[in-house]
PDB file of C-alpha atoms in Angstrom:
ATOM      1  CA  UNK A1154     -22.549  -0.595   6.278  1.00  0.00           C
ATOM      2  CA  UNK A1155     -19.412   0.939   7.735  1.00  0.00           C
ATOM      3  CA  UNK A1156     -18.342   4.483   6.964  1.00  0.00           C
ATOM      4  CA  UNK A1157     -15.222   4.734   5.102  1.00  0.00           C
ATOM      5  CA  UNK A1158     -12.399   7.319   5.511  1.00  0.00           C
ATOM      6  CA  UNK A1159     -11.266   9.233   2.443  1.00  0.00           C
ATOM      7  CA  UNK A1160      -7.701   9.386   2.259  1.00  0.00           C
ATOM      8  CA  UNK A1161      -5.501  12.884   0.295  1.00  0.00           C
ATOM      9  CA  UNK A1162      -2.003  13.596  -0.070  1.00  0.00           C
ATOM     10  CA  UNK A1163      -0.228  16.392   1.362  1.00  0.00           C
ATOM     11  CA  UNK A1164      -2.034  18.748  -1.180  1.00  0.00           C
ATOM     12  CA  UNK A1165      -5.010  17.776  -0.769  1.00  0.00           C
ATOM     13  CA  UNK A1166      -6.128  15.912  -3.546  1.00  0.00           C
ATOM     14  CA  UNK A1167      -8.461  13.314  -3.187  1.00  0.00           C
ATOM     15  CA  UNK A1168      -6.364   9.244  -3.411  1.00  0.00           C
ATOM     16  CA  UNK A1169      -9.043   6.375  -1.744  1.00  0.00           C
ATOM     17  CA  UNK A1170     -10.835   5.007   0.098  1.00  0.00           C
ATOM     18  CA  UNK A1171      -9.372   3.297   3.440  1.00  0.00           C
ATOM     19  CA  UNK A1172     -11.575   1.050   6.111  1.00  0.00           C
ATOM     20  CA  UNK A1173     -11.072   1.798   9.568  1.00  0.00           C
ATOM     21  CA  UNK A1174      -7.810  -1.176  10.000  1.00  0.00           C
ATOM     22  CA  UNK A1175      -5.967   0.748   7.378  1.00  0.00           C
ATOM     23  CA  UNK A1176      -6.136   4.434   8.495  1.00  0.00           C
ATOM     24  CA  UNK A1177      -5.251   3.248  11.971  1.00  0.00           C
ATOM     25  CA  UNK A1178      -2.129   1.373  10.714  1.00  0.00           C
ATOM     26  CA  UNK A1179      -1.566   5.195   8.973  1.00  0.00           C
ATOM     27  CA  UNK A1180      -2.519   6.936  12.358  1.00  0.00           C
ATOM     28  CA  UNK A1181      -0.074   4.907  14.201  1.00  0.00           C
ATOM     29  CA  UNK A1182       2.763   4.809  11.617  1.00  0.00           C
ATOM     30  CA  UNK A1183       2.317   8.613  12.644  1.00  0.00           C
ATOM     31  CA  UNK A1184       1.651   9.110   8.548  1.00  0.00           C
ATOM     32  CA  UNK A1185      -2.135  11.180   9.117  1.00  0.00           C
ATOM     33  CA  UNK A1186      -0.505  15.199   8.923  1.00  0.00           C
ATOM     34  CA  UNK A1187      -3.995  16.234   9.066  1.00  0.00           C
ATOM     35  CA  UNK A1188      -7.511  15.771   9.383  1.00  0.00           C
ATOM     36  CA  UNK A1189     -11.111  17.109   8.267  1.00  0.00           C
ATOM     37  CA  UNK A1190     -14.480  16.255   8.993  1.00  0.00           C
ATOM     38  CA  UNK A1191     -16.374  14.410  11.704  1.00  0.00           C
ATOM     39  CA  UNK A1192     -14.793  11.299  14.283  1.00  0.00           C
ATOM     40  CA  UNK A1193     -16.203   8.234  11.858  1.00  0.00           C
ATOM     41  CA  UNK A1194     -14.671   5.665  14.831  1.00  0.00           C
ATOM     42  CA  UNK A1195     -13.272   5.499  17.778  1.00  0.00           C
ATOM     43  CA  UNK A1196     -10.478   2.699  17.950  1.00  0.00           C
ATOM     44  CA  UNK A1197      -9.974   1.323  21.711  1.00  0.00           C
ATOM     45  CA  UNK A1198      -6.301  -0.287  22.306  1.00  0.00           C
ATOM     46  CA  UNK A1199      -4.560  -1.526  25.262  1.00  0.00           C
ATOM     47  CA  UNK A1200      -4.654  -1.024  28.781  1.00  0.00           C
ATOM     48  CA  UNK A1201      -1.381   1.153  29.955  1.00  0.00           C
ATOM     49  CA  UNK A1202       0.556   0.352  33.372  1.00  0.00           C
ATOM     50  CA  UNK A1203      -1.576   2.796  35.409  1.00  0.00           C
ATOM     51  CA  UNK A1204      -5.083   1.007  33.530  1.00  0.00           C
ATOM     52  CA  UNK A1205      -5.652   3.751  31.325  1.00  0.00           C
ATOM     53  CA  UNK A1206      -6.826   2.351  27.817  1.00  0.00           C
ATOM     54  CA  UNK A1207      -5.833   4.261  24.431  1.00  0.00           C
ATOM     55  CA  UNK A1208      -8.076   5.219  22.176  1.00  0.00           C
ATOM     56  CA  UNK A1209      -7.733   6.535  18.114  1.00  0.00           C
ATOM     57  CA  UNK A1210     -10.373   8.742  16.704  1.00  0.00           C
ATOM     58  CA  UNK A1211     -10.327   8.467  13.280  1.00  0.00           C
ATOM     59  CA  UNK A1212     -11.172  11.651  11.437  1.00  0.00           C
ATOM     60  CA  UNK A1213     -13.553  10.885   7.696  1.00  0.00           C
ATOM     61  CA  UNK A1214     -11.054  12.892   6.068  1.00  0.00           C
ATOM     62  CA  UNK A1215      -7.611  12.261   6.209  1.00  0.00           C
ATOM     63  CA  UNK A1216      -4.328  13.628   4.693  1.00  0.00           C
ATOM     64  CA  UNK A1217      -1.224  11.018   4.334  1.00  0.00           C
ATOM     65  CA  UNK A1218       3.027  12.799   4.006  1.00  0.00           C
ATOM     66  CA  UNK A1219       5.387  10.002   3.330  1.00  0.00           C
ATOM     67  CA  UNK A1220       8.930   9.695   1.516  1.00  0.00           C
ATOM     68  CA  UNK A1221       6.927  11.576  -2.164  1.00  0.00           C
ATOM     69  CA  UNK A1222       3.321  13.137  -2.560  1.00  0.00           C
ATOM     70  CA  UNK A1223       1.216  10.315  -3.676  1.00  0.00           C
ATOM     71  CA  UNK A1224      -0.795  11.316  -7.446  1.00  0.00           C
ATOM     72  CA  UNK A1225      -4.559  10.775  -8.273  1.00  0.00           C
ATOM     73  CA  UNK A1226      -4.786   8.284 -11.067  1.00  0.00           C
ATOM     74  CA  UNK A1227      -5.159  10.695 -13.801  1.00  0.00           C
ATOM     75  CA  UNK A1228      -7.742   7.946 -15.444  1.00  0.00           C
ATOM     76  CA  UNK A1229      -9.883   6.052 -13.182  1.00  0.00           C
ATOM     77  CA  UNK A1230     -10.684   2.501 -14.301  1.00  0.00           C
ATOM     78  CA  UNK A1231     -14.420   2.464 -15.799  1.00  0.00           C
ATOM     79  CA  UNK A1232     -16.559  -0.630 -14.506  1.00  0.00           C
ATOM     80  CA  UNK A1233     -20.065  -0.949 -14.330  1.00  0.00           C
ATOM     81  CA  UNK A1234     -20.665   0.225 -11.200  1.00  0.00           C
ATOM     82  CA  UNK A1235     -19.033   3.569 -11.585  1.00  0.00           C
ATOM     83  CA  UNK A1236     -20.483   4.105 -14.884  1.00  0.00           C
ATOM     84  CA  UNK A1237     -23.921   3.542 -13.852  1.00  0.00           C
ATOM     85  CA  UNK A1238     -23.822   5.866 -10.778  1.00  0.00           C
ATOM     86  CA  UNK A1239     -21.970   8.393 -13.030  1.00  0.00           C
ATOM     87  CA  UNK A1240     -25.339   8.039 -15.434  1.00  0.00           C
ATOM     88  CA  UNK A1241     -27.598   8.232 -12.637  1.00  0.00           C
ATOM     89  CA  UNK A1242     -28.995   4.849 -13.319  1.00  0.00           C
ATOM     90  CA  UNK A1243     -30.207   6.105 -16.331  1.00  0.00           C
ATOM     91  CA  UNK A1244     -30.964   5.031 -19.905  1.00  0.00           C
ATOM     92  CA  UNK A1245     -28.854   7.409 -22.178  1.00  0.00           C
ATOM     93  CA  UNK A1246     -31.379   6.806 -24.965  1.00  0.00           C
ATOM     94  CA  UNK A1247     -34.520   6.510 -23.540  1.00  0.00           C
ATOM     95  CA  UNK A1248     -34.164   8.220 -20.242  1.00  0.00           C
ATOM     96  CA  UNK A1249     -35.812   5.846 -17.870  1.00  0.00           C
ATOM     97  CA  UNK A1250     -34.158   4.759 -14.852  1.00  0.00           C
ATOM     98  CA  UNK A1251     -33.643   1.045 -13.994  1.00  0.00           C
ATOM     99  CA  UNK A1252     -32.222  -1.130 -11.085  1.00  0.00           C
ATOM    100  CA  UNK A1253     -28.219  -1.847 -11.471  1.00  0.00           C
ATOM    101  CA  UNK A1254     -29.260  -5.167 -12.856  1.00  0.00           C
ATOM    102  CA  UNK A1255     -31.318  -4.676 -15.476  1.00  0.00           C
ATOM    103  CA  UNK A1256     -28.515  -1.857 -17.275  1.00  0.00           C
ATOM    104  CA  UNK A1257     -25.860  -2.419 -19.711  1.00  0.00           C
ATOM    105  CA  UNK A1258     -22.638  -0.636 -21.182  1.00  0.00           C
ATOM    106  CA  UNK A1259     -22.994   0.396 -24.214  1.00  0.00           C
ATOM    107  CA  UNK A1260     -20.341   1.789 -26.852  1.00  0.00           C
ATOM    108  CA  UNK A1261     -21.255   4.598 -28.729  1.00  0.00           C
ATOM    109  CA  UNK A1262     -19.329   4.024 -31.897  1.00  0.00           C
ATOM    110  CA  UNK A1263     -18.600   0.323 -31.387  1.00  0.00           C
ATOM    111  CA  UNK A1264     -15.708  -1.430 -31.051  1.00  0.00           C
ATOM    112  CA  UNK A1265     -16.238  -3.649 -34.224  1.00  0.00           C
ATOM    113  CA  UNK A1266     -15.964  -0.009 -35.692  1.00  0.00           C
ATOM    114  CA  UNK A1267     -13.304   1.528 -34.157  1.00  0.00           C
ATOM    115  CA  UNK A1268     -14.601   2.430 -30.647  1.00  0.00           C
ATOM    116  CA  UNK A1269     -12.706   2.425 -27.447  1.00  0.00           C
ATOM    117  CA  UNK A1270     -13.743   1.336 -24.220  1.00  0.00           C
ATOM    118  CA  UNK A1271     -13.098   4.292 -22.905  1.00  0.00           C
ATOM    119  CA  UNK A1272     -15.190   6.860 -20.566  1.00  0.00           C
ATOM    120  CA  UNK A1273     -15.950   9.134 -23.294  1.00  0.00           C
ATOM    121  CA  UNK A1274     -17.475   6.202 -25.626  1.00  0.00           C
ATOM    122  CA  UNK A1275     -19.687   4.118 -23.529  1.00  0.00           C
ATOM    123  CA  UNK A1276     -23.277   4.996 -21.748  1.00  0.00           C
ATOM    124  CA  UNK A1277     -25.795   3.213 -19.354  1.00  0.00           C
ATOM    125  CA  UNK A1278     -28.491   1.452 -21.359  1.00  0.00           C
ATOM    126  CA  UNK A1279     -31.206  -0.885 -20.885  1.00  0.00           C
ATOM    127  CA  UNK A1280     -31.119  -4.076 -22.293  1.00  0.00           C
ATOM    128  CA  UNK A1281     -33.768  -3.058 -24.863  1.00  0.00           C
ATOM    129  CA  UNK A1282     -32.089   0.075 -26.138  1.00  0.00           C
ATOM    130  CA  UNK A1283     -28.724  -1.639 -26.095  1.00  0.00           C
ATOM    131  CA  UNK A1284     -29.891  -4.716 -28.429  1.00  0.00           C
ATOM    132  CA  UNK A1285     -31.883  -1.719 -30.294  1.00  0.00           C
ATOM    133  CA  UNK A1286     -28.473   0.062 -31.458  1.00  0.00           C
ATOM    134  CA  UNK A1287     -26.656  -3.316 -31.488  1.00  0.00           C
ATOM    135  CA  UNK A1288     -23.478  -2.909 -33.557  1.00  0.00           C
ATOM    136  CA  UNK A1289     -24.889   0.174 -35.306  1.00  0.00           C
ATOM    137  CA  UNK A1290     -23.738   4.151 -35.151  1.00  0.00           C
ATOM    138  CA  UNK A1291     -26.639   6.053 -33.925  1.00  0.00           C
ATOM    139  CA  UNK A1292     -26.984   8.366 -37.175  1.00  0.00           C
ATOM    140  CA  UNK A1293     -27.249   4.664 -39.249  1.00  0.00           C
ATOM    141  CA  UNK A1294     -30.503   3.994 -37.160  1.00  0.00           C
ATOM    142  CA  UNK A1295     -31.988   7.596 -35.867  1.00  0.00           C
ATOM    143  CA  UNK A1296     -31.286   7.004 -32.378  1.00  0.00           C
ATOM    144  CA  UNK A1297     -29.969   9.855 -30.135  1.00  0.00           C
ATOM    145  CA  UNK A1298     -28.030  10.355 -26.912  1.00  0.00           C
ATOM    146  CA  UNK A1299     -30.282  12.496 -23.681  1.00  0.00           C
ATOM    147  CA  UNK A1300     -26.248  13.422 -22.692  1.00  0.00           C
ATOM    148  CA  UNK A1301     -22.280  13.210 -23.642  1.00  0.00           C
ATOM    149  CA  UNK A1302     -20.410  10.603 -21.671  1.00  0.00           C
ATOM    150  CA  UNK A1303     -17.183  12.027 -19.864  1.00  0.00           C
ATOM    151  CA  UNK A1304     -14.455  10.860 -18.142  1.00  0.00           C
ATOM    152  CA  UNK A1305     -14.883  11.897 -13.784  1.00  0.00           C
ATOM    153  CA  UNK A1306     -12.060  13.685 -12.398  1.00  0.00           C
ATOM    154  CA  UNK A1307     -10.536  11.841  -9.091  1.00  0.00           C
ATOM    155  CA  UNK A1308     -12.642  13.614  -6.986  1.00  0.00           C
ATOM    156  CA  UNK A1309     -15.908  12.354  -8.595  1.00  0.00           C
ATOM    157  CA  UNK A1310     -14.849   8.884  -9.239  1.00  0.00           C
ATOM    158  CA  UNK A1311     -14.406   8.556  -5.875  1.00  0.00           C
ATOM    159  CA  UNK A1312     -17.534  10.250  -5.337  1.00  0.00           C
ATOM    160  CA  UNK A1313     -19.445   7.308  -7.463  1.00  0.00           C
ATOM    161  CA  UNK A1314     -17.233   4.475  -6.178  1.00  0.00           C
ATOM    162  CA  UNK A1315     -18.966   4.942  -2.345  1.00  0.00           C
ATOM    163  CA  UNK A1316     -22.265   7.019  -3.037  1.00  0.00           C
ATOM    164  CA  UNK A1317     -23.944   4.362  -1.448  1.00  0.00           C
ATOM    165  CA  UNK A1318     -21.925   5.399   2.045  1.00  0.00           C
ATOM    166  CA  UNK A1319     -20.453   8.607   1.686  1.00  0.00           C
ATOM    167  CA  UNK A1320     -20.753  10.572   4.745  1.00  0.00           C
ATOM    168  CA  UNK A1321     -21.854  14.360   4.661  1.00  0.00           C
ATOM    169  CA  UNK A1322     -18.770  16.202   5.053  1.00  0.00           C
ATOM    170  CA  UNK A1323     -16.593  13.587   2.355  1.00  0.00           C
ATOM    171  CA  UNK A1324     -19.211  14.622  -0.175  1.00  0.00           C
ATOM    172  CA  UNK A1325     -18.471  18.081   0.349  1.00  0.00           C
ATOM    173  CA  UNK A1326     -14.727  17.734   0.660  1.00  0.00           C
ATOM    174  CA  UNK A1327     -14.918  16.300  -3.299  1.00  0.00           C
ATOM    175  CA  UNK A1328     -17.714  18.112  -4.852  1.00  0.00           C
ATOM    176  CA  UNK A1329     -15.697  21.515  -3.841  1.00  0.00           C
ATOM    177  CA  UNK A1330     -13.900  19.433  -6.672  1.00  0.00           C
ATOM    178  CA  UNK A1331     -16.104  18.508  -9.224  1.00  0.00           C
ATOM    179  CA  UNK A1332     -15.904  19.538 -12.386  1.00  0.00           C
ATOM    180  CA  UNK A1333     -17.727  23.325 -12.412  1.00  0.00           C
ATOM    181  CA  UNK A1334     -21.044  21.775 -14.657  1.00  0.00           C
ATOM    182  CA  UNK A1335     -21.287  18.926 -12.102  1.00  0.00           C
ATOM    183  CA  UNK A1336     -20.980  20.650  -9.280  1.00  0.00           C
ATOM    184  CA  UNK A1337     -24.337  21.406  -8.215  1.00  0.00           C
ATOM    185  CA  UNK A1338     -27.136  18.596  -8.977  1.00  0.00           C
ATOM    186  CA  UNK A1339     -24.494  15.640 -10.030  1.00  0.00           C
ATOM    187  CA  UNK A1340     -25.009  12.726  -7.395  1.00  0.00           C
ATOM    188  CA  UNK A1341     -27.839  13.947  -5.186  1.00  0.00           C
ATOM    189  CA  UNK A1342     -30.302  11.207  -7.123  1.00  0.00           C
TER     190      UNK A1342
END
C-alpha cells in the first residue's frame, strides 16, 4: 500500500491526505513552505543538458501557503469506515470486536424518534445487538452503552481515515492533537 503525505496549512493544522502525484504538483507549484517527518518518496524527473536527472523528495508531512490559509472542516463527514475505526471495531453494547463486515451503525435515539445522524448519536454494533435495540431507546429495553459517541476533531479523523497506512511520525504529528482523553491509548488497537 503506498504511504500517503499529510498535508497542513500555514498554521499547522492538519487538511488531507495527498498521494505522491498531488504533493509533487504542490512541490513544484513551489506551494510546500515546509516540511516534517521522514522522505516517504523520491520522485525522479528529467535528464538536464549536462545529464544530470532531478529528483523531489517528498517529505510525510507537508505544509501548503497559497492566496488564504486553508480551514479544517470543522465537521468531518461520518461513514462507516471512520466510525468503526473511531469505535475500535467494537460493539458499543456488547463489547466484542468484529471484522468491518459483520458491524453496523446504529442510532442511539433513532431517527423515527427524533435522532440525527450525527457523530454524537450513532455507535458500532453487531448485527445482533443492532436488530436487538431495533427502533427502541435503550432505557425502553434495558440495554446500555460500554462508551459516549463523539464527534473527532480534524486531527483524529484524519487519524481514522488512513490508520491502516499511517506512517510513524504522521501519527505523532496528529495525536500531539487529539483531544486530551484520547490522546494516549486511542488508535493503537
Amino acid at each position: 500500500m503506498q504511504a500517503r503525505i499529510l498535508r497542513l496549512n500555514l498554521a499547522g493544522q492538519p487538511l488531507d491526505w495527498l498521494t505522491w502525484q498531488e504533493a509533487s504538483c504542490l512541490y513544484v507549484r513551489d506551494l510546500v513552505t515546509w516540511s516534517l517527518g521522514g522522505i516517504v518518496q523520491r520522485v525522479r524527473g528529467g535528464f538536464n543538458r549536462n545529464g544530470e536527472r532531478s529528483t523531489l523528495d517528498l517529505a510525510s508531512i507537508i505544509a501548503c501557503g497559497g492566496a488564504r490559509m486553508a480551514r479544517p472542516r470543522s465537521r468531518p463527514p461520518l461513514t462507516n469506515r471512520a466510525l468503526f475505526f473511531r469505535d475500535v471495531h467494537t460493539c458499543l453494547y456488547c463489547g466484542n470486536i468484529f471484522k468491518s463486515f459483520e458491524l453496523t451503525r446504529d442510532h442511539v435515539i433513532p431517527v423515527s424518534k427524533g435522532g440525527m445522524d450525527s457523530w454524537e448519536n450513532v455507535v458500532t454494533a453487531c448485527r445482533r445487538c443492532n436488530q436487538h435495540k431495533g427502533n427502541y431507546l435503550l432505557e425502553d429495553i434495558e440495554m446500555e452503552l460500554l462508551a459516549l459517541p463523539f464527534c473527532p476533531n480534524a486531527a483524529e479523523y484524519l487519524a481514522l481515515i488512513n490508520s491502516e497506512r499511517i506512517r510513524g511520525d504522521q501519527m505523532e504529528f496528529l495525536r500531539s492533537q487529539f483531544s486530551r482523553r484520547r490522546q494516549q491509548d486511542w488508535l493503537l488497537h
